[in-house]
PDB file of C-alpha atoms in Angstrom:
ATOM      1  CA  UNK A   3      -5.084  29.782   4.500  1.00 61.00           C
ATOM      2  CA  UNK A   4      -7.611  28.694   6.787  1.00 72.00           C
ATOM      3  CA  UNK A   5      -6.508  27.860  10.975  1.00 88.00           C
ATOM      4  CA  UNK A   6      -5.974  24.205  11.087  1.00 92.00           C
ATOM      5  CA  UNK A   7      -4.846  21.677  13.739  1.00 93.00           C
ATOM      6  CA  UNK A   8      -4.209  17.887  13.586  1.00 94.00           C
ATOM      7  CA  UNK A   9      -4.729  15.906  16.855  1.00 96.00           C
ATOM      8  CA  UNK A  10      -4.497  12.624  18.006  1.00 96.00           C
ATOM      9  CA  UNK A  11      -7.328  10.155  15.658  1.00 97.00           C
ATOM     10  CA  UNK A  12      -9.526   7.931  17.823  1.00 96.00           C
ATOM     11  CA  UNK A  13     -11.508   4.819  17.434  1.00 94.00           C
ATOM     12  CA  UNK A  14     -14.496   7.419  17.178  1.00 96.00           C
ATOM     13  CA  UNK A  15     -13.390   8.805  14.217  1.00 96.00           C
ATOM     14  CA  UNK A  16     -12.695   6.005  11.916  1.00 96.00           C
ATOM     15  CA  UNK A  17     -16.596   6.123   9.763  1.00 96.00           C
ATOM     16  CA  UNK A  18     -15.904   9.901   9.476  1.00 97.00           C
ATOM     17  CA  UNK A  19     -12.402   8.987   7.958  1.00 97.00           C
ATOM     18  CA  UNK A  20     -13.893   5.855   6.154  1.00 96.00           C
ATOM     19  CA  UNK A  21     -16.646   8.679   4.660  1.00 96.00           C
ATOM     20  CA  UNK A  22     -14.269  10.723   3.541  1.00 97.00           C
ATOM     21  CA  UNK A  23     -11.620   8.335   1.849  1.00 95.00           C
ATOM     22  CA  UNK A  24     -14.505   6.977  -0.273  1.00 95.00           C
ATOM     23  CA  UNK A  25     -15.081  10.597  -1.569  1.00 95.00           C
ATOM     24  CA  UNK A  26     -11.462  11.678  -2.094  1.00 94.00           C
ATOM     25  CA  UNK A  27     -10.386   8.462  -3.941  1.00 93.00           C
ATOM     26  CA  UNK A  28     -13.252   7.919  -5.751  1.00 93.00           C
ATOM     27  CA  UNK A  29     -12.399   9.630  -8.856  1.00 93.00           C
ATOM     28  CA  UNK A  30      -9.112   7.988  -9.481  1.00 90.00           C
ATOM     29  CA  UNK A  31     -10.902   4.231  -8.455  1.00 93.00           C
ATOM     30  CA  UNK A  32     -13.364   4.886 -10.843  1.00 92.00           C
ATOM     31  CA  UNK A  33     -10.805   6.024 -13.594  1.00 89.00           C
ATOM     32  CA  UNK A  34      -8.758   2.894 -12.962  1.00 92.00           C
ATOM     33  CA  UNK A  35     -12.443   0.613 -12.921  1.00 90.00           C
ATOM     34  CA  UNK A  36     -11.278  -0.409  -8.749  1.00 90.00           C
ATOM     35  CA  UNK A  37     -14.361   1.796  -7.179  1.00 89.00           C
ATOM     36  CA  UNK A  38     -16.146  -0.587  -4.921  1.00 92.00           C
ATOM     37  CA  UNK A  39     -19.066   1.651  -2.883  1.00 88.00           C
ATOM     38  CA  UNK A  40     -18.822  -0.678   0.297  1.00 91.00           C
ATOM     39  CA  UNK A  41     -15.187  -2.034   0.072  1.00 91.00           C
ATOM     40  CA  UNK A  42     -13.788   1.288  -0.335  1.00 93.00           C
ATOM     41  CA  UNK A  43     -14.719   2.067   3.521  1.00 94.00           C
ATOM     42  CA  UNK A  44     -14.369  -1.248   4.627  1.00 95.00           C
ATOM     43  CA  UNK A  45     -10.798  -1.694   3.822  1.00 92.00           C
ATOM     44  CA  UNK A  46     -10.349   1.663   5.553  1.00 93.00           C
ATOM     45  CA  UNK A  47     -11.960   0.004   8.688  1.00 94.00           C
ATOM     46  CA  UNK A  48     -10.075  -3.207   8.698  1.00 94.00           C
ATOM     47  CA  UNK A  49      -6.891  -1.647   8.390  1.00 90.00           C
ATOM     48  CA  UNK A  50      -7.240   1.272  10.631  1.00 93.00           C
ATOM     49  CA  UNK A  51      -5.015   2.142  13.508  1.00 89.00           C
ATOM     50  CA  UNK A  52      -5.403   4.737  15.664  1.00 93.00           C
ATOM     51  CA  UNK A  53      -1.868   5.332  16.980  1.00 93.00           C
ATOM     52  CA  UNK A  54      -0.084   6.860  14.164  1.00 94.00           C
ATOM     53  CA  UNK A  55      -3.104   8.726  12.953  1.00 96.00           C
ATOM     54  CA  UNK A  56      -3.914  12.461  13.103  1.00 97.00           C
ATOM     55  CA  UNK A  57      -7.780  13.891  12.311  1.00 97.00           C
ATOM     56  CA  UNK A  58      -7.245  17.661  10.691  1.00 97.00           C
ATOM     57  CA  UNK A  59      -9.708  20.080  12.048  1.00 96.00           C
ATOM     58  CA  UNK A  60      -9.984  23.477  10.176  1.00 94.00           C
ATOM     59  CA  UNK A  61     -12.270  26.091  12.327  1.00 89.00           C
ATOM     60  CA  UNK A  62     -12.716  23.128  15.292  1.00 88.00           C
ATOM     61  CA  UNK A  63     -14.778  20.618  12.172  1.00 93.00           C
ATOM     62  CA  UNK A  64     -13.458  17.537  10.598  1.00 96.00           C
ATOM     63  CA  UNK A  65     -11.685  18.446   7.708  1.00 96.00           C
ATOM     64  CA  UNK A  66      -9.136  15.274   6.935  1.00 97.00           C
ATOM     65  CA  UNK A  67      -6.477  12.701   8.639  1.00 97.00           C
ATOM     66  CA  UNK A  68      -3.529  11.769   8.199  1.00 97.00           C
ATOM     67  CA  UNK A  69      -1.299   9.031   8.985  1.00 96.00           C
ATOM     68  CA  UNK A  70       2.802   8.509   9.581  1.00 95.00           C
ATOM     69  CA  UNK A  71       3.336   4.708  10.258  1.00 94.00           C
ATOM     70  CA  UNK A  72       6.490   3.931  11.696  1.00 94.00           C
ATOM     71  CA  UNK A  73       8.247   1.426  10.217  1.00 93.00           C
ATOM     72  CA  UNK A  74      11.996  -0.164  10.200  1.00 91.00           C
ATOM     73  CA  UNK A  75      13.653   1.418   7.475  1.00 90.00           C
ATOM     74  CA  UNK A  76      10.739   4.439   6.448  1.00 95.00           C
ATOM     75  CA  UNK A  77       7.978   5.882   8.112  1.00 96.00           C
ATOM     76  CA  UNK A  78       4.752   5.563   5.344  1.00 96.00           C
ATOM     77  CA  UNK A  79       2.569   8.469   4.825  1.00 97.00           C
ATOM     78  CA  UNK A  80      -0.678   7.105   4.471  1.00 96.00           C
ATOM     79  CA  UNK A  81      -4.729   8.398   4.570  1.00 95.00           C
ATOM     80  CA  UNK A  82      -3.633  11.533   3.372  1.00 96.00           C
ATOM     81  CA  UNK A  83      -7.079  12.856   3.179  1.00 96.00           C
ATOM     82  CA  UNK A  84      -8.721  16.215   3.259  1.00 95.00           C
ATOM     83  CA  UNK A  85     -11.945  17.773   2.256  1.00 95.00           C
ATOM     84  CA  UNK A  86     -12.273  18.544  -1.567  1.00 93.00           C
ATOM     85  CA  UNK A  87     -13.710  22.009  -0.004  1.00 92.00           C
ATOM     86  CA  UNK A  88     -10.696  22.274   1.986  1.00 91.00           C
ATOM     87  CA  UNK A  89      -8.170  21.481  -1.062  1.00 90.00           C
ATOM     88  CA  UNK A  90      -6.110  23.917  -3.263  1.00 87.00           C
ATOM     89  CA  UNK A  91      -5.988  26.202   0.355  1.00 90.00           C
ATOM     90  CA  UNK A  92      -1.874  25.255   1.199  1.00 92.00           C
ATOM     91  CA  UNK A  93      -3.733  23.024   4.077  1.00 93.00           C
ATOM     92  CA  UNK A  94      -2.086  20.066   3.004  1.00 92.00           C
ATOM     93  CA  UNK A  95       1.078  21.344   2.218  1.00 94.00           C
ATOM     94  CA  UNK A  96       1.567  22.832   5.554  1.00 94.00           C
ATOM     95  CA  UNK A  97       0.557  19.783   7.401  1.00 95.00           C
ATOM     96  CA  UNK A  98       2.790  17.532   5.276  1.00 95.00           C
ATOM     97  CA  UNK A  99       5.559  19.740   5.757  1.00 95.00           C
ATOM     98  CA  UNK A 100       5.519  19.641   9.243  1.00 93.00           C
ATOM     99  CA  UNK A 101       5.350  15.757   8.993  1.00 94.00           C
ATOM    100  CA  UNK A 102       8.234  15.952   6.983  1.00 95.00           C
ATOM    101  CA  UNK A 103      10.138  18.545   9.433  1.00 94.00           C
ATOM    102  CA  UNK A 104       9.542  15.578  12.238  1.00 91.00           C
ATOM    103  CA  UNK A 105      10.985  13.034   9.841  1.00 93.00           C
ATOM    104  CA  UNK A 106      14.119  15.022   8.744  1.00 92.00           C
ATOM    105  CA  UNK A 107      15.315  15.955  12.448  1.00 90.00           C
ATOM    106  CA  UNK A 108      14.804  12.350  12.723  1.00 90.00           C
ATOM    107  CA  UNK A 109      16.826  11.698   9.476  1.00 91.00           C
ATOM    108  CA  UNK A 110      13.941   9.352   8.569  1.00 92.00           C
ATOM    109  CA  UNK A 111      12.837   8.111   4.848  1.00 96.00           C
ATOM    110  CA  UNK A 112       9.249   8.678   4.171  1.00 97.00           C
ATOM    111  CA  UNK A 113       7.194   6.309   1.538  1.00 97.00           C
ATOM    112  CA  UNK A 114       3.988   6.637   0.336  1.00 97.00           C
ATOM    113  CA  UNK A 115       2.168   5.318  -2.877  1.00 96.00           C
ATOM    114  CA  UNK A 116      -0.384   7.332  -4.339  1.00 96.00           C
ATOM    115  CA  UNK A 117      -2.973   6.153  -7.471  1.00 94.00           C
ATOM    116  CA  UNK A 118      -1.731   6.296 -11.251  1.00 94.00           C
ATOM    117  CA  UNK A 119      -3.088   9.682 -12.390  1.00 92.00           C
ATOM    118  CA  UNK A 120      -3.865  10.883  -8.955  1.00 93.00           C
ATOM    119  CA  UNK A 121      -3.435  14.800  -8.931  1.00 90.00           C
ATOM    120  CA  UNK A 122      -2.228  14.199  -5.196  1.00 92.00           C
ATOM    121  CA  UNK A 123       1.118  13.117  -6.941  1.00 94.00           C
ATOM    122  CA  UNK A 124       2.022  16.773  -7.960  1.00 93.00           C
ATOM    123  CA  UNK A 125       2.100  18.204  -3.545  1.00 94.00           C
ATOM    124  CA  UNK A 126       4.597  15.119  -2.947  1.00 96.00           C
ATOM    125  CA  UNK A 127       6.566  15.893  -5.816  1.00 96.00           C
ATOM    126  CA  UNK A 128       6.644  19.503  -4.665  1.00 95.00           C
ATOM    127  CA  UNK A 129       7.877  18.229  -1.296  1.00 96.00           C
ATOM    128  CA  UNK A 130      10.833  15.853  -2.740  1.00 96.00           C
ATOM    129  CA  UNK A 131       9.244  12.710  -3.251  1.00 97.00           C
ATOM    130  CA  UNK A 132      10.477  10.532  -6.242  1.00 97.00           C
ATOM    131  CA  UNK A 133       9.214   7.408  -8.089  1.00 97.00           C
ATOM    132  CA  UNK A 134      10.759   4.318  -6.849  1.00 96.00           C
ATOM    133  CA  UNK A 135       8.654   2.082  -8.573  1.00 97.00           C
ATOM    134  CA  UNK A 136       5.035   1.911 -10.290  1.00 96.00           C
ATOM    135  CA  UNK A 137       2.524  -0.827 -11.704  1.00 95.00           C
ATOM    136  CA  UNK A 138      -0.912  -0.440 -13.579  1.00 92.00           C
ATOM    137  CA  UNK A 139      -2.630   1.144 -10.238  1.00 93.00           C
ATOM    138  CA  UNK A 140      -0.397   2.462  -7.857  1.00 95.00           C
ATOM    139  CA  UNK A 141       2.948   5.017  -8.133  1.00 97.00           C
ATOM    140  CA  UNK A 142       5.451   4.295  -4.636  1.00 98.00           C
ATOM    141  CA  UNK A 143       7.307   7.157  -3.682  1.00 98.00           C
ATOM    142  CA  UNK A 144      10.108   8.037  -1.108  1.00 97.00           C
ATOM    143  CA  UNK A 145      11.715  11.423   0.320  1.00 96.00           C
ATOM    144  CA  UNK A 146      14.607  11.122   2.027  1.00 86.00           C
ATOM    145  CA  UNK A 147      16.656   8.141   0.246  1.00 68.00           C
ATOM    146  CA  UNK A 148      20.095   8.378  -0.063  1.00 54.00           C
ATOM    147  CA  UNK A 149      20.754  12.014   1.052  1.00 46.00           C
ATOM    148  CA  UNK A 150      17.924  12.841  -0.988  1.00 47.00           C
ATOM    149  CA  UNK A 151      14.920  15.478   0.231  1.00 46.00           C
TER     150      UNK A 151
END
């Protein structure tokens, strides 16, 4: 596995982040007919917040973010993203289970939702995430419920 490192995300690196969603979700959005070139990024941009955001660097070079927003009853994993060149390397699973090592000493429940069909699905699984509900688009997951890991 290749050296990686998350730090803090700035304002700086949200069109890097924006670039990069629209090429790691564009598969699935075009499966499900939701691909939108522009809105794909923009909705990144609109909703972006710095302050529970991490960029991952692998060799000192952008390689992916990731997000833990903190939230009442859950913290949500979101912008889980990392460089198809990057993927299939354990880089994601390391850096999510460190996220999830943070959450469990803090006997947090993590959420995300992930796209129907999404081959992302499989790593949460791995790491103890269950369905909690679905629709035509998106799957919601949680670790943690109950007891549960």
């Amino acid at each position: 596995m290749a050296d990686w490192n998350i730090r803090p995300a700035s304002t700086s690196d949200v069109e890097a982040i924006a670039e990069l969603r629209a090429v790691v979700m564009r598969p699935d959005l075009e499966r499900l007919g939701r691909y939108d070139e522009q809105g794909v990024r923009q909705r990144f941009r609109d909703g972006f917040g710095a302050a529970h955001t991490w960029v991952i660097e692998v060799g000192d070079e952008f390689a992916g973010c990731v997000a833990l927003r903190p939230e009442e009853d859950a913290h949500w994993l979101e912008h889980f993203y990392l460089d198809p060149a990057m993927q299939g390397a354990g880089i994601g699973s390391a850096i999510l289970r460190e996220l999830l090592e943070r959450c469990d000493g803090e006997g947090a429940v993590v959420r995300l939702n992930v796209l129907q069909g999404s081959p992302a699905r499989r790593l949460y699984e791995r790491h103890g995430f269950r369905v909690e509900s679905e629709d035509a688009v998106d799957v919601f997951m949680a670790r943690g419920v109950h007891g549960e890991d």
